[in-house]
Short mmCIF file of C-alpha atoms in Angstrom, two decimals:
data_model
loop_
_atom_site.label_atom_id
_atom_site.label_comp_id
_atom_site.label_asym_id
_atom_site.label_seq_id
_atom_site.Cartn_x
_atom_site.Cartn_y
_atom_site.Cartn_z
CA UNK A 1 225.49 64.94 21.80
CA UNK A 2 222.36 67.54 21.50
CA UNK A 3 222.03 67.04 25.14
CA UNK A 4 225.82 68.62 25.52
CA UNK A 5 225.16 70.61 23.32
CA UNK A 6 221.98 72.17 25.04
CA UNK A 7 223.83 72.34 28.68
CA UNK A 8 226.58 73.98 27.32
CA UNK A 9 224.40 76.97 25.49
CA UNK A 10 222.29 77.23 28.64
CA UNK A 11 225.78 77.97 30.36
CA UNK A 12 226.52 80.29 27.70
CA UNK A 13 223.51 81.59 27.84
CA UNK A 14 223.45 82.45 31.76
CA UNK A 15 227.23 83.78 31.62
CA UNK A 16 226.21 86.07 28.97
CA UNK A 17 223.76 87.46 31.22
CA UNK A 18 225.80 87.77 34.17
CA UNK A 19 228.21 89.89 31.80
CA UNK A 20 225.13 91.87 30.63
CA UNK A 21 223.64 92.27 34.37
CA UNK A 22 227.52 93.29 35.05
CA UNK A 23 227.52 96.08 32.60
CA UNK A 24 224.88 97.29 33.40
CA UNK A 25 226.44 98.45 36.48
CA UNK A 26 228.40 100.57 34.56
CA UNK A 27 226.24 101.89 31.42
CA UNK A 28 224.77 105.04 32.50
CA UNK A 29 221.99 106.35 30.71
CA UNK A 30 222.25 110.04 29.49
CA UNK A 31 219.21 111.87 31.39
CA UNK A 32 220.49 115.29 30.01
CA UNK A 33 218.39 117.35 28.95
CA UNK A 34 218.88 121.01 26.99
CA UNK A 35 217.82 123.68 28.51
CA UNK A 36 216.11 126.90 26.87
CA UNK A 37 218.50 129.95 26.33
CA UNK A 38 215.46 132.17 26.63
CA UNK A 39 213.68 131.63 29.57
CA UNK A 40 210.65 132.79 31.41
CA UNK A 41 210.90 133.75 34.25
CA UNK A 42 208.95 132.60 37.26
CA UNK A 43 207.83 132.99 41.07
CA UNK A 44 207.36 131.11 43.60
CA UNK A 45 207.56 127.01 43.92
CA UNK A 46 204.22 126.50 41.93
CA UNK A 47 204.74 124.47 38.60
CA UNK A 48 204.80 125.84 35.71
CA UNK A 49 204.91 122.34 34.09
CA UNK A 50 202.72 123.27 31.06
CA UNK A 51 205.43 125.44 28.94
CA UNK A 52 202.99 125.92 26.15
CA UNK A 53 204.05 126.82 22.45
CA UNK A 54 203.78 130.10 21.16
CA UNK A 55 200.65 131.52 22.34
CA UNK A 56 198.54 133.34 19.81
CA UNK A 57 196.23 136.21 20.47
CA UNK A 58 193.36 134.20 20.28
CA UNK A 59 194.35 132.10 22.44
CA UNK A 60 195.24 134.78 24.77
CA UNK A 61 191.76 136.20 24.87
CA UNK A 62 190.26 133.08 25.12
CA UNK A 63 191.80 131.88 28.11
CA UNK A 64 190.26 134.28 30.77
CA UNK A 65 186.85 133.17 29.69
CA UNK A 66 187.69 129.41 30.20
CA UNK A 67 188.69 130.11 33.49
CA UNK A 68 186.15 131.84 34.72
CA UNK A 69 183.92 128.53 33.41
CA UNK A 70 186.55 126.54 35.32
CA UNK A 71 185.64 128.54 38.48
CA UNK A 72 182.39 128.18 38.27
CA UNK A 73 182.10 124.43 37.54
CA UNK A 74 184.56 123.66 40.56
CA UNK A 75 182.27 126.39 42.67
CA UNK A 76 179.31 123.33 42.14
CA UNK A 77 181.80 120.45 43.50
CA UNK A 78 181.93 120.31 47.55
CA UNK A 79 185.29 119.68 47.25
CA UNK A 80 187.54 122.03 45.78
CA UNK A 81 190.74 120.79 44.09
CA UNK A 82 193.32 123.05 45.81
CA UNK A 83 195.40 124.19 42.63
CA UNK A 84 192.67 125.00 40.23
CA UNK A 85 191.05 127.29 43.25
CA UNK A 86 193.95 129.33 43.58
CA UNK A 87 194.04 129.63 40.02
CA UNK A 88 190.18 131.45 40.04
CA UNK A 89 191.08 133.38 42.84
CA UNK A 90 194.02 134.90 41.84
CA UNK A 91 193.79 136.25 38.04
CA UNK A 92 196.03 139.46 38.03
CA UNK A 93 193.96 142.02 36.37
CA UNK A 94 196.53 144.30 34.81
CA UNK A 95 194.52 147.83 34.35
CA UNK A 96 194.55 147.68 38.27
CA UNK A 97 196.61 150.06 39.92
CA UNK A 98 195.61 150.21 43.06
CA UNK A 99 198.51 149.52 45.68
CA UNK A 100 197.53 147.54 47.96
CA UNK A 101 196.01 145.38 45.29
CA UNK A 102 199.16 144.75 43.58
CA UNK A 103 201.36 144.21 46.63
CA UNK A 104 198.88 141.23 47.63
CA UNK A 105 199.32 140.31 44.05
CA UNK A 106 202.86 140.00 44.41
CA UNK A 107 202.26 137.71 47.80
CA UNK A 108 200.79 135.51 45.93
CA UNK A 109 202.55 136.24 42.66
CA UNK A 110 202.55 133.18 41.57
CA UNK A 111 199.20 132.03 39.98
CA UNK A 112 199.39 135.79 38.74
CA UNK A 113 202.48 134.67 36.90
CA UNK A 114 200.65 131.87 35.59
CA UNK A 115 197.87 133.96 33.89
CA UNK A 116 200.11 136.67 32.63
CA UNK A 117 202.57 134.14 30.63
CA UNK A 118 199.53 133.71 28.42
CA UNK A 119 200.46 136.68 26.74
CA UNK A 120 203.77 136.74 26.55
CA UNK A 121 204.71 139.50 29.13
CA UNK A 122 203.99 139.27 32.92
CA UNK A 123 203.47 142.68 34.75
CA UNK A 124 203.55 142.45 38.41
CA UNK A 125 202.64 145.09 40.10
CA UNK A 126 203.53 148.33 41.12
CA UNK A 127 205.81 148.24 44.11
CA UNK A 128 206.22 150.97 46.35
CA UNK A 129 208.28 153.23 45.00
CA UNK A 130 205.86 153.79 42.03
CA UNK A 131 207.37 151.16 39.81
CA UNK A 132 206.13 147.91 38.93
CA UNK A 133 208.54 144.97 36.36
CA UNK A 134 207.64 143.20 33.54
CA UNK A 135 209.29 140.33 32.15
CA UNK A 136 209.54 139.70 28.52
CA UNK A 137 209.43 135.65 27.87
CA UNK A 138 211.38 134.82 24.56
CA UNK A 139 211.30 131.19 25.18
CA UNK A 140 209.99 128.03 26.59
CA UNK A 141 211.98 127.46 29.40
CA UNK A 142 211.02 128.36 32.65
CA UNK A 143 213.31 129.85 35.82
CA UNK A 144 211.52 130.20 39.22
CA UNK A 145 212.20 133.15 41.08
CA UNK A 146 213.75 132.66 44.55
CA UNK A 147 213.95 135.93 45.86
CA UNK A 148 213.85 139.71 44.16
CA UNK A 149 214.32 142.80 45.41
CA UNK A 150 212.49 145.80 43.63
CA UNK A 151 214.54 148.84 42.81
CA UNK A 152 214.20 151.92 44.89
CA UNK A 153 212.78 154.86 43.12
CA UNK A 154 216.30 156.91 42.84
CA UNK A 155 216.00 160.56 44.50
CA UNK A 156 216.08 163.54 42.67
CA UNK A 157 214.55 162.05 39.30
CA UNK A 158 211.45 162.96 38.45
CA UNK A 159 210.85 160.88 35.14
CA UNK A 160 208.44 157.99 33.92
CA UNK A 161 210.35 155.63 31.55
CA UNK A 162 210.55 152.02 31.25
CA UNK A 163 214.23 150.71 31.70
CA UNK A 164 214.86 147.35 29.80
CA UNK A 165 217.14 145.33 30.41
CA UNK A 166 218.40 142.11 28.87
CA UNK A 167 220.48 139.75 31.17
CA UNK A 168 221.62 136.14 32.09
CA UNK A 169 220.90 134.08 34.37
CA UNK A 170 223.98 131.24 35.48
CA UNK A 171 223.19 127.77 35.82
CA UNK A 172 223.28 128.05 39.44
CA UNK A 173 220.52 130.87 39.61
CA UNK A 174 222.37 134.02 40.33
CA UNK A 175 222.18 136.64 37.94
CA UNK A 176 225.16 137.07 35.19
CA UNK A 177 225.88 140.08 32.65
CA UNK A 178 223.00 142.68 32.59
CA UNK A 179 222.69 144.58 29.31
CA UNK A 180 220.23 147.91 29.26
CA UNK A 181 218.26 147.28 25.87
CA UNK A 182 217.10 151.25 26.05
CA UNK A 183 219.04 153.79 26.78
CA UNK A 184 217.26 156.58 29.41
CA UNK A 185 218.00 157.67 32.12
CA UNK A 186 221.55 156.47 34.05
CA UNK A 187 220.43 156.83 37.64
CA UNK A 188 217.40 154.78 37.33
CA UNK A 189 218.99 152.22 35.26
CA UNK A 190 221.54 151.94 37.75
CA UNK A 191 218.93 151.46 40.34
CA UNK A 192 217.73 148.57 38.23
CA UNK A 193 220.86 146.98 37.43
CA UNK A 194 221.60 146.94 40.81
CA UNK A 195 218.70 145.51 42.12
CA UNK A 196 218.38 142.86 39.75
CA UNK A 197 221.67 141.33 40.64
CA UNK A 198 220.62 140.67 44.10
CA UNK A 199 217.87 138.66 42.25
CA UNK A 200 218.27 134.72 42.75
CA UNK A 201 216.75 131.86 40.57
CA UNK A 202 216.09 128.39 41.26
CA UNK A 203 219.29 126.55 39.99
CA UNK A 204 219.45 124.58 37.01
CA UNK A 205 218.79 120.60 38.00
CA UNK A 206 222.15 118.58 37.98
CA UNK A 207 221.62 116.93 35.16
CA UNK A 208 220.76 119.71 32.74
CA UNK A 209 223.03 121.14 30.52
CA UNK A 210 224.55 124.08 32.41
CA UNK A 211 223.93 127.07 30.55
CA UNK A 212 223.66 130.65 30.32
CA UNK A 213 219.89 131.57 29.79
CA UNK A 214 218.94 135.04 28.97
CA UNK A 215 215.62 136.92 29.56
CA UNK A 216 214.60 139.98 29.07
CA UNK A 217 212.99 142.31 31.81
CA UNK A 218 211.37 145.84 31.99
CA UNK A 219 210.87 148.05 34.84
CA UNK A 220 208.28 150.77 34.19
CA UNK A 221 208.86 154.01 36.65
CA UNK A 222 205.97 156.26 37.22
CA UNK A 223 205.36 159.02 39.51
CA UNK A 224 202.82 158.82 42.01
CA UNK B 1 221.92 106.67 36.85
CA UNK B 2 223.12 103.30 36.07
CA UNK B 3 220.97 100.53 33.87
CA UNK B 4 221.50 98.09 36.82
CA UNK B 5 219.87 100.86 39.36
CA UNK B 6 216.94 101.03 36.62
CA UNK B 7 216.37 97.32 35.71
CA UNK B 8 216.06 96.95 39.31
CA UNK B 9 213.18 99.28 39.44
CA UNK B 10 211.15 97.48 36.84
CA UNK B 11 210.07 94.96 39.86
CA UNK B 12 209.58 91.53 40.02
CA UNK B 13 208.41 91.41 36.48
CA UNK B 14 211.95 91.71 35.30
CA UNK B 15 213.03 88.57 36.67
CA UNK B 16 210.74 86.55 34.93
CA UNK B 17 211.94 89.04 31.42
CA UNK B 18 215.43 88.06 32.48
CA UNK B 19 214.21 84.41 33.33
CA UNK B 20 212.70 84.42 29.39
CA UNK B 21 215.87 86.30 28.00
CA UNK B 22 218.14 83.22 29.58
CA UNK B 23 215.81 80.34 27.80
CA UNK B 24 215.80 82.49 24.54
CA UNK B 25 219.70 83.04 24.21
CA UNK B 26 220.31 79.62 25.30
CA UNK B 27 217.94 78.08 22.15
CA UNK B 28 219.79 80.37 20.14
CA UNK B 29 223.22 79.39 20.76
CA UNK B 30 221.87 75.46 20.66
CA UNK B 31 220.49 76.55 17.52
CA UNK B 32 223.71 78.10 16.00
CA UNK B 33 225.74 75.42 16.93
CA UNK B 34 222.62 72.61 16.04
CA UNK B 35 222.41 73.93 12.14
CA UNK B 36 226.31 75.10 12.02
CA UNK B 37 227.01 71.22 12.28
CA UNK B 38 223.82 70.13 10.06
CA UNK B 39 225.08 72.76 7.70
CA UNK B 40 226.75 70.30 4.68
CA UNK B 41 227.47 70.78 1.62
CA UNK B 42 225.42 68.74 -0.29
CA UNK B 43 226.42 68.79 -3.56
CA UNK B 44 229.91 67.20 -2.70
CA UNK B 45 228.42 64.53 -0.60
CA UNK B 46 225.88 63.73 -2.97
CA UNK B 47 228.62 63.40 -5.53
CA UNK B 48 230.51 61.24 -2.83
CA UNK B 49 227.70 59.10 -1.59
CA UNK B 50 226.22 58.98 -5.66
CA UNK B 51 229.83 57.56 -7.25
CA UNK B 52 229.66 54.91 -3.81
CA UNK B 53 226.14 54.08 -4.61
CA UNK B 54 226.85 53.49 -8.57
CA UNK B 55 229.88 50.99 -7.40
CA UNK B 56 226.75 49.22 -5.23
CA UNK B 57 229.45 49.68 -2.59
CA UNK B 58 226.74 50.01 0.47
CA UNK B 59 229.07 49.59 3.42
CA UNK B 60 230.94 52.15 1.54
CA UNK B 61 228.42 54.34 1.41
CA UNK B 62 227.24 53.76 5.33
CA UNK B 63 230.93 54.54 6.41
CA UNK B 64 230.88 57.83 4.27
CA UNK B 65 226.81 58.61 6.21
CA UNK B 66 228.66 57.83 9.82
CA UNK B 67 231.47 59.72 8.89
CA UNK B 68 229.95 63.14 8.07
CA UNK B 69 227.48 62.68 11.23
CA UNK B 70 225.06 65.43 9.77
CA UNK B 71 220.93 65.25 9.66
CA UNK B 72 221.65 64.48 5.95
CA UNK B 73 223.91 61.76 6.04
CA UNK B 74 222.19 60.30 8.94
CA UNK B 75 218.94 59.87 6.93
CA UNK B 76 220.51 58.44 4.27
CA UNK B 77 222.39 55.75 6.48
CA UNK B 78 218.89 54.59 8.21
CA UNK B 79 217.80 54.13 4.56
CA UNK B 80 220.69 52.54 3.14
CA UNK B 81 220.56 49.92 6.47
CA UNK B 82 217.15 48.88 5.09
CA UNK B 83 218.71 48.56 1.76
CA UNK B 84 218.42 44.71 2.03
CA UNK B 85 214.57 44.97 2.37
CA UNK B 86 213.68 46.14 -0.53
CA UNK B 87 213.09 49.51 -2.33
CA UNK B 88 209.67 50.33 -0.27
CA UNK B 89 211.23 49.68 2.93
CA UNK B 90 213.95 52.00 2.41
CA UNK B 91 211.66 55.15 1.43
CA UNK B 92 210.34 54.83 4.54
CA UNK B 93 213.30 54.42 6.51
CA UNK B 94 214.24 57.59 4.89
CA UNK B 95 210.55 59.21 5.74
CA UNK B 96 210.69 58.04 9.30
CA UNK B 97 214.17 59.26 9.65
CA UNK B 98 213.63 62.49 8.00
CA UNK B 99 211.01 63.79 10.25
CA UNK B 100 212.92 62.60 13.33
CA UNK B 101 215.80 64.53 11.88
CA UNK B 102 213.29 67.51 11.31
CA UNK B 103 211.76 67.71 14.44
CA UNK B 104 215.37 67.51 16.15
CA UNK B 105 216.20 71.00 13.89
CA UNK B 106 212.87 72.62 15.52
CA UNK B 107 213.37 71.73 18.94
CA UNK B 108 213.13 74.61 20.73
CA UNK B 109 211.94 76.59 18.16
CA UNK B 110 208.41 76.71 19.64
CA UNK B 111 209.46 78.27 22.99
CA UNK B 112 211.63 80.49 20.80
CA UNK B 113 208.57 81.88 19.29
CA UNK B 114 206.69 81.69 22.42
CA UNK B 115 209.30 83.98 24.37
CA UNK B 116 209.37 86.48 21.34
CA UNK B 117 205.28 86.83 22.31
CA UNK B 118 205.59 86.38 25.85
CA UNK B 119 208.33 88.49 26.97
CA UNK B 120 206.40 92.46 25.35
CA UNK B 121 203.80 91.10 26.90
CA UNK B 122 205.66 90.19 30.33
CA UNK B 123 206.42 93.88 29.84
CA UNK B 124 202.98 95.23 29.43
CA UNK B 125 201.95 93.60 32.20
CA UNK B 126 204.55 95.30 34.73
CA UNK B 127 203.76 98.80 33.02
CA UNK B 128 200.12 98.24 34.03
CA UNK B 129 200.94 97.29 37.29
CA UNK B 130 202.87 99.71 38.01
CA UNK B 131 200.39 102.57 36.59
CA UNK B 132 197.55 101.29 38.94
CA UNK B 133 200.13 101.78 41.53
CA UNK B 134 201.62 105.15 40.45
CA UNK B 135 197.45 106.10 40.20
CA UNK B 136 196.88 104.40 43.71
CA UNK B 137 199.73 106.67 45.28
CA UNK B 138 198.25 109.52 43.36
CA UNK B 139 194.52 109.03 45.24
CA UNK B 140 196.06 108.22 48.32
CA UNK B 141 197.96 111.45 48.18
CA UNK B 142 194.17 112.70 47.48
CA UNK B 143 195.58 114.76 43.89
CA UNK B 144 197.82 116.86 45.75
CA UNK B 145 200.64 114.62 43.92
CA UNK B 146 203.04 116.81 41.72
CA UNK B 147 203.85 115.77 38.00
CA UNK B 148 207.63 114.15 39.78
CA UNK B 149 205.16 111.70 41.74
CA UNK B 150 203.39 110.49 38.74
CA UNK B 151 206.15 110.65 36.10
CA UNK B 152 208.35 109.21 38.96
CA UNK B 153 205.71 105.76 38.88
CA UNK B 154 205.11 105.80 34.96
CA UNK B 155 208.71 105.45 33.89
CA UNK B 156 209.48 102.97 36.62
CA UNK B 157 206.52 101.11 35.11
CA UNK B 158 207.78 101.70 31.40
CA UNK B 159 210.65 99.70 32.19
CA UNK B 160 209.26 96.31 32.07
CA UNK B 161 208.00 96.87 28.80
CA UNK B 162 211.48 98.07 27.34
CA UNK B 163 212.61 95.73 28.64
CA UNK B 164 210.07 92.92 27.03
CA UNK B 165 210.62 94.32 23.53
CA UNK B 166 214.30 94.32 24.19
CA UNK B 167 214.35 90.33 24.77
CA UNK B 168 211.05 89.66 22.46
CA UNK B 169 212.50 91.95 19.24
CA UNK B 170 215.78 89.99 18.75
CA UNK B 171 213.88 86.11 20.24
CA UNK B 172 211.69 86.63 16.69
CA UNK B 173 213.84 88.02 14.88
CA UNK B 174 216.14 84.66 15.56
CA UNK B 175 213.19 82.32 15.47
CA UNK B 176 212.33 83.77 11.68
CA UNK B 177 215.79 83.03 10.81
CA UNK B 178 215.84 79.57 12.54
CA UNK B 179 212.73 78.91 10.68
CA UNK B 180 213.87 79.60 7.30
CA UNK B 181 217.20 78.48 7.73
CA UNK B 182 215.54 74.88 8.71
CA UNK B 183 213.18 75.14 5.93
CA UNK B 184 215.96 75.53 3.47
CA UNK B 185 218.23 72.52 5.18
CA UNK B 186 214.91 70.70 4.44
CA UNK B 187 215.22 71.38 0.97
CA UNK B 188 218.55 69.66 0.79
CA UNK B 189 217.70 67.07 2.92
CA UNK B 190 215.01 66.00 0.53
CA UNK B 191 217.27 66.85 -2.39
CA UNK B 192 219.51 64.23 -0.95
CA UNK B 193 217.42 61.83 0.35
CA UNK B 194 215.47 61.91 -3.23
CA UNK B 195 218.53 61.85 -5.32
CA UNK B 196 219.92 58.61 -2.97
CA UNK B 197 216.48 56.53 -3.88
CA UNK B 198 216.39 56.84 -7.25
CA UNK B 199 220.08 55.56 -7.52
CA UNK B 200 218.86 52.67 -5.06
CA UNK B 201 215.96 52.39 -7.31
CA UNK B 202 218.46 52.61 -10.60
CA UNK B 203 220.84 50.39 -9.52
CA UNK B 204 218.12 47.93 -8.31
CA UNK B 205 216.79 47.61 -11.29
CA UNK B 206 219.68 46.59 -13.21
CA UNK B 207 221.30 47.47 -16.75
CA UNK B 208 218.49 45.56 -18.26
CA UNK B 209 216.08 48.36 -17.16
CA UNK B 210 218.55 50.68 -19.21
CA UNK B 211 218.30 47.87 -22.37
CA UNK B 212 214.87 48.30 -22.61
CA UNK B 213 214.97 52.31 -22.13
CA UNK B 214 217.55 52.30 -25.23
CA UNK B 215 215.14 49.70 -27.38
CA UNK B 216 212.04 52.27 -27.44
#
């Protein structure tokens, strides 16, 4: 009888797995993920996999210092590890002003970025029209920048104000409702709306939750 | 993405989970139905097989043990067979039967506990693997992998060990309950079994046993 017994669970057992191995088929596991309403805002295709907590100003001052150690320890190795190389060789120093400087900064934007988010605010450099942006990162989340177009220094103003604006981008990187945080002057904050819609971000993955996420960006003008 | 899709990424590893998972379920349902049927309530057959015993009726008494066909009654048959023998002869008919009935409860229950250890550790063994291959294809790409290489080989490896404690969780959770649930049909059985021989032992005896108990 036990015999029976056993040959009939072990048939049990192996149809119950068949029915298991058969929903499986159909269980799909939930790989969504929430992502950030306030997001920083990044260039390039680097990764910014690291989204750190809030950063204090410690911290901040500290971290220049431990790079430069960085750099010089991987100077002594023969082989340099490619991403921590770029990383010495392009720290954004943000007193400089110089032009051409700042356009080669934005080239390789990027690991500027990457130093900058340290404090909270990234300032890339002054394009030509006498104007740099910075970008004011509320949050942990991070949107890569696809491509940007800097606003044109509107004829026939001759002010230097910042122009802040708040806006969204959509889940499938193009820029939503644009909201200037301080009032100044309309031309130029035209010109910055405007250019700031052509700006396009790196989608949202498929499996994210598709939201709205906002940031917050400022475009200094100054004369030249 | 489907379970199927991810089991299936675990590696080779998960067949011999799955192969564990199939042994363990089937013990379990052999065990359900195994102490389901030795399951008996023992204080009506003890009343039963005590008022049959009293009468000296011994057939009686047999017919009732084959009757019930549980690990109880069938101890108590092999001892009652012996009954002509003597008193000593029955005990250990009863002994002899009652470990044979106890070892037939706990068969299985070994490899029961065995798959609740082997099975996490099945799964361990796949997650290492598969780091010191997610690592390998991170040298090979000479460190130039992104974080999607890397994370891409450690949760493929992770698998096998969800997996593991998926089967090996519930295979000791059952055998604990197996264990105890035996341990406490063991009780009975020897609550029977000890009840039964000192009726035998009674009725052996004779009401001039019970003279002599009244005289002191």
């Amino acid at each position: 009888m036990n015999d029976r017994v056993r040959k009939n669970s072990y048939i049990a057992s192996f149809l119950i797995h068949v029915v298991i191995i058969a929903l499986f088929a159909f269980i799909h596991l939930p790989v969504n993920f929430e992502e950030e309403d306030y997001v920083t805002v990044g260039f390039g295709t680097g990764t910014f996999a690291g989204s750190r907590g809030p950063v204090t100003k410690n911290e901040v001052k500290e971290e220049p210092k431990k790079q430069k150690e960085e750099s010089k320890k991987e100077e002594k190795k023969v082989e340099l590890p490619k991403t921590s190389a770029e990383d010495s060789d392009n720290i954004v120093k943000r007193t400089d002003k110089k032009k051409e400087e700042t356009k080669k900064e934005i080239d390789n934007n990027r690991d500027g970025i990457e130093e900058n988010k340290l404090s909270g605010t990234e300032a890339i450099g002054e394009g030509l029209g006498g104007f740099g942006f910075e970008l004011d990162f509320g949050g942990k989340g991070i949107r890569k920048i696809y491509s940007y177009i800097l606003p044109e220094y509107p004829e026939g103003v001759s002010k230097e104000i910042d122009v802040k604006l708040k806006f969204t981008i959509l889940p499938d990187g193009t820029v939503g409702k644009i909201i200037p945080l301080i009032k100044a002057d309309a031309k130029l904050e035209m010109a910055a709306i405007n250019s700031l819609r052509q700006w396009r971000f790196e989608p949202l993955p498929p499996n994210a939750k598709q939201t709205e996420q906002t940031a917050i960006i400022t475009f200094p003008y100054r004369l030249q | 993405m489907d379970l199927l899709s991810i089991f299936l990424k675990g590696g080779w590893i998960m067949y011999l989970i799955l192969a564990c998972s199939l042994i363990a379920v089937a013990i379990i349902i052999e065990k359900f139905i195994v102490l389901k049927k030795a399951k008996v309530n023992v204080a009506a057959f003890l009343v039963r097989i005590r008022t049959l015993l009293k009468k000296k009726d011994i057939d009686g008494a047999i017919a009732l043990c084959i009757a019930e066909r549980t690990p109880v009654s069938n101890i108590v048959k092999k001892g009652l067979k012996k009954y002509r023998h003597g008193h000593q002869r029955v005990v250990e008919a009863i002994e002899s039967a009652g470990r044979q009935e106890i070892a037939k409860l706990e068969k299985g229950l070994p490899i029961l506990a065995s798959i609740s250890g082997i099975a996490p550790l099945l799964g361990f063994l796949g997650t290492v693997t598969g780091m010191i291959t997610a690592f390998m294809k991170i040298q090979e790409l000479q460190g130039s992998a992104n974080p999607a290489d890397l994370a891409g080989g450690i949760w493929e490896a992770l698998i096998t060990t969800a997996f593991g404690l998926i089967v090996g969780i519930p295979a000791l959770a059952f055998y604990n309950y197996f264990v105890s649930a035996i341990s406490k049909l063991v009780m009975d059985i020897e609550l029977v079994t000890t009840d039964v021989i000192d009726i035998l032992e009674d009725s052996g005896k004779g009401a001039i046993d019970d003279d002599e108990e009244i005289n002191i």
